[in-house]
N, CA, C and O atoms as a GROMACS GRO file, in nm:
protein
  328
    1UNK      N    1   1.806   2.897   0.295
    1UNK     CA    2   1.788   2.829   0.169
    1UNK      C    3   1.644   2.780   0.160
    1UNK      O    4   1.581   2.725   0.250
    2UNK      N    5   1.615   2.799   0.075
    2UNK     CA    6   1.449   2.768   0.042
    2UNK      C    7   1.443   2.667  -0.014
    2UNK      O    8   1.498   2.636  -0.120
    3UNK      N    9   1.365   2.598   0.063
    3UNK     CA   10   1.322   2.416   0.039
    3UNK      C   11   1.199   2.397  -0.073
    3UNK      O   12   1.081   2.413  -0.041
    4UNK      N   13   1.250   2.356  -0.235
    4UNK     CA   14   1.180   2.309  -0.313
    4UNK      C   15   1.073   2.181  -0.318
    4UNK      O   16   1.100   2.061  -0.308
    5UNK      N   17   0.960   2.236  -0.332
    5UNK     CA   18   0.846   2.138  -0.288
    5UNK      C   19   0.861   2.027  -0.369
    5UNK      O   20   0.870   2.062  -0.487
    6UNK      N   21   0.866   1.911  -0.354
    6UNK     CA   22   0.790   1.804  -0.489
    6UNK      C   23   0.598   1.777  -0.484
    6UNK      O   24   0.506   1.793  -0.404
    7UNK      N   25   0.618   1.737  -0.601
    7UNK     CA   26   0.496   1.667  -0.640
    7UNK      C   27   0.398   1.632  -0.517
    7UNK      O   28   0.283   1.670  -0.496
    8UNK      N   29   0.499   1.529  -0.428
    8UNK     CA   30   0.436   1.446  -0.314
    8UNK      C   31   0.462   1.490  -0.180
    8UNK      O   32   0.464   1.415  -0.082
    9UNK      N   33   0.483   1.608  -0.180
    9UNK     CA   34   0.455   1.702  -0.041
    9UNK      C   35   0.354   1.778  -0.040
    9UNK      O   36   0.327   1.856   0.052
   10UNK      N   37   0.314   1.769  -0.102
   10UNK     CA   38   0.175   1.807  -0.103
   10UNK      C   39   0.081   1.710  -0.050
   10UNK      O   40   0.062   1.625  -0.137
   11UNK      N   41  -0.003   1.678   0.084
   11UNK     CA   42  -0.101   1.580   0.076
   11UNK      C   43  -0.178   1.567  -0.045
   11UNK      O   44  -0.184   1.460  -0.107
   12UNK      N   45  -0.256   1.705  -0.094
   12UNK     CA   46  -0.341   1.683  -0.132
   12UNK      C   47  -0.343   1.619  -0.277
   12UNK      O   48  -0.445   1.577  -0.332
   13UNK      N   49  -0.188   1.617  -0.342
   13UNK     CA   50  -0.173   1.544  -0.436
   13UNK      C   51  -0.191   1.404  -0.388
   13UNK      O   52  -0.250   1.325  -0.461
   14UNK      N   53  -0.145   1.363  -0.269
   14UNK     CA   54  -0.137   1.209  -0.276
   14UNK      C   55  -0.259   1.154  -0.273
   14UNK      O   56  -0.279   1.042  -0.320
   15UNK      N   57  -0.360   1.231  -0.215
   15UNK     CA   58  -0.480   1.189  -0.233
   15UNK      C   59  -0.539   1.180  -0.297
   15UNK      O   60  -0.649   1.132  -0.272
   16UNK      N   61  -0.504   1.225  -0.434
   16UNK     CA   62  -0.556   1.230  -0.560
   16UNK      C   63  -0.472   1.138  -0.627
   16UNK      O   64  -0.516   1.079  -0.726
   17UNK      N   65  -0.334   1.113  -0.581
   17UNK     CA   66  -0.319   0.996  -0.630
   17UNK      C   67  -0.360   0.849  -0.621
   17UNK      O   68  -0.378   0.759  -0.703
   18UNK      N   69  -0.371   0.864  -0.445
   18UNK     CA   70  -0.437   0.709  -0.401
   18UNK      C   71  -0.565   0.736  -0.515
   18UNK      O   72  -0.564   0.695  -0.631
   19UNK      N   73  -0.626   0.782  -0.479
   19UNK     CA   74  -0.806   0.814  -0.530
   19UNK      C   75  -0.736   0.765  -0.665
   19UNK      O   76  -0.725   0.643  -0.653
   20UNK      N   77  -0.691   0.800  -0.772
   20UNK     CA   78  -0.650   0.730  -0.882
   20UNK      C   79  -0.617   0.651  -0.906
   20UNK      O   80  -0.631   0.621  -1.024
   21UNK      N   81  -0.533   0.535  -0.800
   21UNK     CA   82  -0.485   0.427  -0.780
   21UNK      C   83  -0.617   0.295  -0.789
   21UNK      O   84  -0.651   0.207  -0.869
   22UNK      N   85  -0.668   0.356  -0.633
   22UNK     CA   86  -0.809   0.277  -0.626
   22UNK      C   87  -0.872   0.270  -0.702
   22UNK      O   88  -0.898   0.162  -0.754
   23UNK      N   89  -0.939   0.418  -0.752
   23UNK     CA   90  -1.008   0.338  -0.857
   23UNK      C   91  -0.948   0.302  -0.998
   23UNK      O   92  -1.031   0.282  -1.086
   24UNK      N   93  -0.885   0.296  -1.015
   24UNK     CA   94  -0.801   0.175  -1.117
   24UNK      C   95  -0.785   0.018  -1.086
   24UNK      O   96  -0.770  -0.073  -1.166
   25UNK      N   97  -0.794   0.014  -0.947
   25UNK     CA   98  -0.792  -0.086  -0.905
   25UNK      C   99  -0.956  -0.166  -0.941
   25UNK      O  100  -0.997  -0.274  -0.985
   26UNK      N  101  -1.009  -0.044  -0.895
   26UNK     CA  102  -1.190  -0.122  -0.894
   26UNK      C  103  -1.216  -0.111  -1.062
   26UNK      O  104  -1.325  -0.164  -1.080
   27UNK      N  105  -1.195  -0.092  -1.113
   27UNK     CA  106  -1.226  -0.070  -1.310
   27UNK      C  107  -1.148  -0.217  -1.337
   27UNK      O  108  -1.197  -0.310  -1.400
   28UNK      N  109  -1.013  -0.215  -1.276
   28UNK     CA  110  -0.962  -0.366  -1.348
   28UNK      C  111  -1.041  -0.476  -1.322
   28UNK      O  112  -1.101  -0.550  -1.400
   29UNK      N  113  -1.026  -0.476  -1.136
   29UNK     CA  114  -1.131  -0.570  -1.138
   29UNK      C  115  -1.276  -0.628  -1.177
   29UNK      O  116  -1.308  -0.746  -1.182
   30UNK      N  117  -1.362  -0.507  -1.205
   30UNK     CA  118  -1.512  -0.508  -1.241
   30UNK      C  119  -1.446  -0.560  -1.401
   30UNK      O  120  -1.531  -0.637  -1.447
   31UNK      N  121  -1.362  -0.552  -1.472
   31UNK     CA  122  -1.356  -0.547  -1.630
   31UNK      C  123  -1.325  -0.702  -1.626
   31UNK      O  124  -1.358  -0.759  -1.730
   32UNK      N  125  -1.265  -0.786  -1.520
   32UNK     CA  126  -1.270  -0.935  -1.507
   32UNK      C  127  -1.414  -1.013  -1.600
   32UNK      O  128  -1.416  -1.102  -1.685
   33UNK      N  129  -1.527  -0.929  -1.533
   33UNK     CA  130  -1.662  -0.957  -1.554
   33UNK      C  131  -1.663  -0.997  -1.705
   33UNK      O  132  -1.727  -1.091  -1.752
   34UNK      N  133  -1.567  -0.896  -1.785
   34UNK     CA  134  -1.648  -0.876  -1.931
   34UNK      C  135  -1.541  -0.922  -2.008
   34UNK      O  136  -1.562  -0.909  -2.128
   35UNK      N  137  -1.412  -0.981  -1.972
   35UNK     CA  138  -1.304  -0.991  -2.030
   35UNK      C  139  -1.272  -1.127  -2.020
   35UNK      O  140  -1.223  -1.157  -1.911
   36UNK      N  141  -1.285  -1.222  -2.105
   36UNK     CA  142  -1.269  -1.406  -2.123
   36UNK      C  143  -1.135  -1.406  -2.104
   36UNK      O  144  -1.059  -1.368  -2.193
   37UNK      N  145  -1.086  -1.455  -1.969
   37UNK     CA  146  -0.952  -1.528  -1.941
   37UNK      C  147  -0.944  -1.681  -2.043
   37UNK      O  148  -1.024  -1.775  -2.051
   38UNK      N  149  -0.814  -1.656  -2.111
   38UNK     CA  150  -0.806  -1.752  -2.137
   38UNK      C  151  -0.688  -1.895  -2.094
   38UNK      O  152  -0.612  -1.960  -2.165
   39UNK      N  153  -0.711  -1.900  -1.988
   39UNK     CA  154  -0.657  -1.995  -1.891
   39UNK      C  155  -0.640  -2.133  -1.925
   39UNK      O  156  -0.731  -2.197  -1.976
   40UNK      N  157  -0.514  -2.187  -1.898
   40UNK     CA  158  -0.472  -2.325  -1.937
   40UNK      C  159  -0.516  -2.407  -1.806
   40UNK      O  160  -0.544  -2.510  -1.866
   41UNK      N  161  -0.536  -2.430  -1.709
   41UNK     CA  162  -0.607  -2.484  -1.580
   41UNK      C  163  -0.792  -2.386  -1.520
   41UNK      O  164  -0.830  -2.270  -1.517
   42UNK      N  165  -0.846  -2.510  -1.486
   42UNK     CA  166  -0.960  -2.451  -1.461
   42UNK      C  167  -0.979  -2.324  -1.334
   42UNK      O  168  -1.076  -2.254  -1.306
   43UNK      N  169  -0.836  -2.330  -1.271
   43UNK     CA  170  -0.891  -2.210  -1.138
   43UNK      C  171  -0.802  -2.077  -1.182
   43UNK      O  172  -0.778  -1.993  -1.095
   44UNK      N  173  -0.756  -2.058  -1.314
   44UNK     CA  174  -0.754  -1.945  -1.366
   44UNK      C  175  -0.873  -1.905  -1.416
   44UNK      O  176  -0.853  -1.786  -1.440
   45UNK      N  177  -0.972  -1.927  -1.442
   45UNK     CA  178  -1.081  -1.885  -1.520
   45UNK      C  179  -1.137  -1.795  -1.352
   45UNK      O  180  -1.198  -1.688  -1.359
   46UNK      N  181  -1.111  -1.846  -1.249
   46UNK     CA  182  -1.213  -1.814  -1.123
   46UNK      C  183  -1.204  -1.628  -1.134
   46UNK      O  184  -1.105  -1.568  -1.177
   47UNK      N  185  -1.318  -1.570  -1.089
   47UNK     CA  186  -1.310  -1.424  -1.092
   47UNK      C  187  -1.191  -1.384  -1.001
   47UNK      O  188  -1.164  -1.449  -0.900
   48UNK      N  189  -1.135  -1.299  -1.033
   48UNK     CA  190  -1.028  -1.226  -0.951
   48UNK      C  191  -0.891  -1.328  -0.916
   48UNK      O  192  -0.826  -1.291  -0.818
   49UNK      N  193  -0.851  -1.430  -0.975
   49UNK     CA  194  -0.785  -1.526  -0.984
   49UNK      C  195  -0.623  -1.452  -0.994
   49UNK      O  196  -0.531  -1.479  -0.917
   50UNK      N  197  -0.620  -1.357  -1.104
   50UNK     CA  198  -0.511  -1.305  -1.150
   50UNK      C  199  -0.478  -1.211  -1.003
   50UNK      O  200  -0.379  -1.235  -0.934
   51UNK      N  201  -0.584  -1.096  -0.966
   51UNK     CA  202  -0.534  -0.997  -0.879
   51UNK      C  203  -0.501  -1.091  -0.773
   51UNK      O  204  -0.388  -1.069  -0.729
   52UNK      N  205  -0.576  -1.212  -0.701
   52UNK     CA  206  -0.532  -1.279  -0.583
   52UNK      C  207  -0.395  -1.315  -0.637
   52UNK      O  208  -0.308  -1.244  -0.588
   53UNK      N  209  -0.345  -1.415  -0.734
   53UNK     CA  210  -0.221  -1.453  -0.763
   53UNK      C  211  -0.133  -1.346  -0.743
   53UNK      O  212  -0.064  -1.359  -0.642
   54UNK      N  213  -0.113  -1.234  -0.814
   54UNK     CA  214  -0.030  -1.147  -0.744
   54UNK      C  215  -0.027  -1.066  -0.660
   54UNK      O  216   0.068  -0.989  -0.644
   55UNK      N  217  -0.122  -1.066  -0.596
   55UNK     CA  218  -0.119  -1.008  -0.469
   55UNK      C  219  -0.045  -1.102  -0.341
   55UNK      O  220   0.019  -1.066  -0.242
   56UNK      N  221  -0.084  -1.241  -0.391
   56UNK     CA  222  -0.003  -1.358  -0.245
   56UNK      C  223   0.141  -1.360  -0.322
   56UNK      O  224   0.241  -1.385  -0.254
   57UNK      N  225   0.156  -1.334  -0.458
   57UNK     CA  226   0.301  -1.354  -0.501
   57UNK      C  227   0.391  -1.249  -0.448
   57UNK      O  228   0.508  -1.287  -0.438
   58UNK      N  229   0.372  -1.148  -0.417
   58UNK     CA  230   0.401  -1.037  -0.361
   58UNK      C  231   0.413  -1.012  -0.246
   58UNK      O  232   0.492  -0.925  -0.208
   59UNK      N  233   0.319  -1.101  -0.139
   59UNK     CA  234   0.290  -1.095   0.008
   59UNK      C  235   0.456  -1.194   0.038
   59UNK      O  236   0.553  -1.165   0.108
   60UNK      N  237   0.431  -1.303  -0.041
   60UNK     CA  238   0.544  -1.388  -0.044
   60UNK      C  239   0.716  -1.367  -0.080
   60UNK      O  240   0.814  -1.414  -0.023
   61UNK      N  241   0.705  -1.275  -0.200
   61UNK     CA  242   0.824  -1.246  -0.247
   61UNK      C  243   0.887  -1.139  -0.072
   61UNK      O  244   0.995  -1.158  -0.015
   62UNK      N  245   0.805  -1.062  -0.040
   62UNK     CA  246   0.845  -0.968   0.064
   62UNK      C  247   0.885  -1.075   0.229
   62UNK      O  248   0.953  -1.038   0.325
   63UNK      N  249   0.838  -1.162   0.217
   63UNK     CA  250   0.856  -1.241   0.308
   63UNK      C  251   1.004  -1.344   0.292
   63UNK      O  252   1.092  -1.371   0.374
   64UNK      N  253   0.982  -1.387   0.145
   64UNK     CA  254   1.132  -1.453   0.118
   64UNK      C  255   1.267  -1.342   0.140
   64UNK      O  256   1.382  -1.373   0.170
   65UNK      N  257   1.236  -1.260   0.125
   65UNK     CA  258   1.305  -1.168   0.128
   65UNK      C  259   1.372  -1.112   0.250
   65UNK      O  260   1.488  -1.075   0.264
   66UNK      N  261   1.256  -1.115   0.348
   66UNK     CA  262   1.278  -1.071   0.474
   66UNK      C  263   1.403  -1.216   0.537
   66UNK      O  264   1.501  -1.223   0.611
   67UNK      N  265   1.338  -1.291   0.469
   67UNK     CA  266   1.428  -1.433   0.532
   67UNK      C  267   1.564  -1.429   0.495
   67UNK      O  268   1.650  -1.405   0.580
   68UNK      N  269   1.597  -1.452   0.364
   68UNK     CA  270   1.721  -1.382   0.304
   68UNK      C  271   1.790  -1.286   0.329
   68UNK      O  272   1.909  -1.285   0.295
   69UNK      N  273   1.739  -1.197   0.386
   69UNK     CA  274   1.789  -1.091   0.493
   69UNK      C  275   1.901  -1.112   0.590
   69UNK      O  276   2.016  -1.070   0.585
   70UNK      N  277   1.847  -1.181   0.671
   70UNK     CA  278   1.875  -1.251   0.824
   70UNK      C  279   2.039  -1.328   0.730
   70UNK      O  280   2.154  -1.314   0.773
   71UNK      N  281   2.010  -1.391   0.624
   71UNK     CA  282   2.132  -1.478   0.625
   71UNK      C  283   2.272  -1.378   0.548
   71UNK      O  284   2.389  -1.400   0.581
   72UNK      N  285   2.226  -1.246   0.424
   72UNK     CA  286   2.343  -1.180   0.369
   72UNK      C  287   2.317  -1.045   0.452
   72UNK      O  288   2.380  -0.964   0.385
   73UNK      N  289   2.280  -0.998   0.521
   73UNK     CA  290   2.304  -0.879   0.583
   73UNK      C  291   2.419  -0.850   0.671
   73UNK      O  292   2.456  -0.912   0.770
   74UNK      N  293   2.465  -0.750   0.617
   74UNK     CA  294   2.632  -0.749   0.667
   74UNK      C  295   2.636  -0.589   0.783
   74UNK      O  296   2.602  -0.477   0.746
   75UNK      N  297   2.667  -0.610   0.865
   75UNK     CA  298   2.723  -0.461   0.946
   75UNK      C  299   2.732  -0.327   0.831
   75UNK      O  300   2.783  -0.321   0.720
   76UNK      N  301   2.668  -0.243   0.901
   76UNK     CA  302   2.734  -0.093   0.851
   76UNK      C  303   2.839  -0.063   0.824
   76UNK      O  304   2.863   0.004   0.723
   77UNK      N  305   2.930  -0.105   0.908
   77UNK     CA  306   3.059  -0.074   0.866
   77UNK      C  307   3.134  -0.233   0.821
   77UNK      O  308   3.254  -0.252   0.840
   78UNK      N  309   3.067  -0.310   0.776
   78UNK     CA  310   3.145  -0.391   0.681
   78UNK      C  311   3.224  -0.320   0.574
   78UNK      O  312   3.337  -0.357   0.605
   79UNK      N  313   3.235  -0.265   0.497
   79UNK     CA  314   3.340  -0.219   0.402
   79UNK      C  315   3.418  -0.086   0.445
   79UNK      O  316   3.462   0.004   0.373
   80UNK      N  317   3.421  -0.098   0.559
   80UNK     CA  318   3.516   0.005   0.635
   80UNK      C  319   3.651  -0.052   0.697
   80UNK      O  320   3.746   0.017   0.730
   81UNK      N  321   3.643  -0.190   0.706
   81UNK     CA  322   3.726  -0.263   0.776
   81UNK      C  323   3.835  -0.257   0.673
   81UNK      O  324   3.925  -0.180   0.707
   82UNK      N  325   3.850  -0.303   0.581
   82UNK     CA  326   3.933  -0.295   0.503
   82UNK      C  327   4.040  -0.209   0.515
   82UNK      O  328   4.126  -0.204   0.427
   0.00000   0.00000   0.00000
């Protein structure tokens, strides 16, 4: 049986995807420069304020998460018992 490729078996797509990723990443940020936040507290206005905020909101959510883990994680064969 012949194994249908995707998109992302291809390295060389993914590398053209990171490469598209990044620099999307560097255009948002440089566009901070030219784009007036309009912020209700003064350390939203700070450059790169927004990408840090969700970037630690994210570092965090994956961490609450990991914790929450530990307390509902149930056996593999929890619904086998039955």
């Amino acid at each position: 049986m012949k194994r249908e490729l995707k998109i992302f078996d291809n390295p060389k797509n993914v590398r053209r995807l990171l490469m598209v990723f990044y620099t999307s990443l560097v255009v948002l940020l440089i566009s901070e420069f030219f784009v007036h936040m309009h912020g209700d507290f003064a350390w939203e206005e700070m450059p790169f304020f927004f990408g840090t905020y969700g970037f630690v909101s994210c570092v965090a959510l994956i961490y609450i998460a990991k914790v929450l883990r530990m307390f509902i994680k149930r056996n593999e064969d929890h619904y086998d018992k039955g």
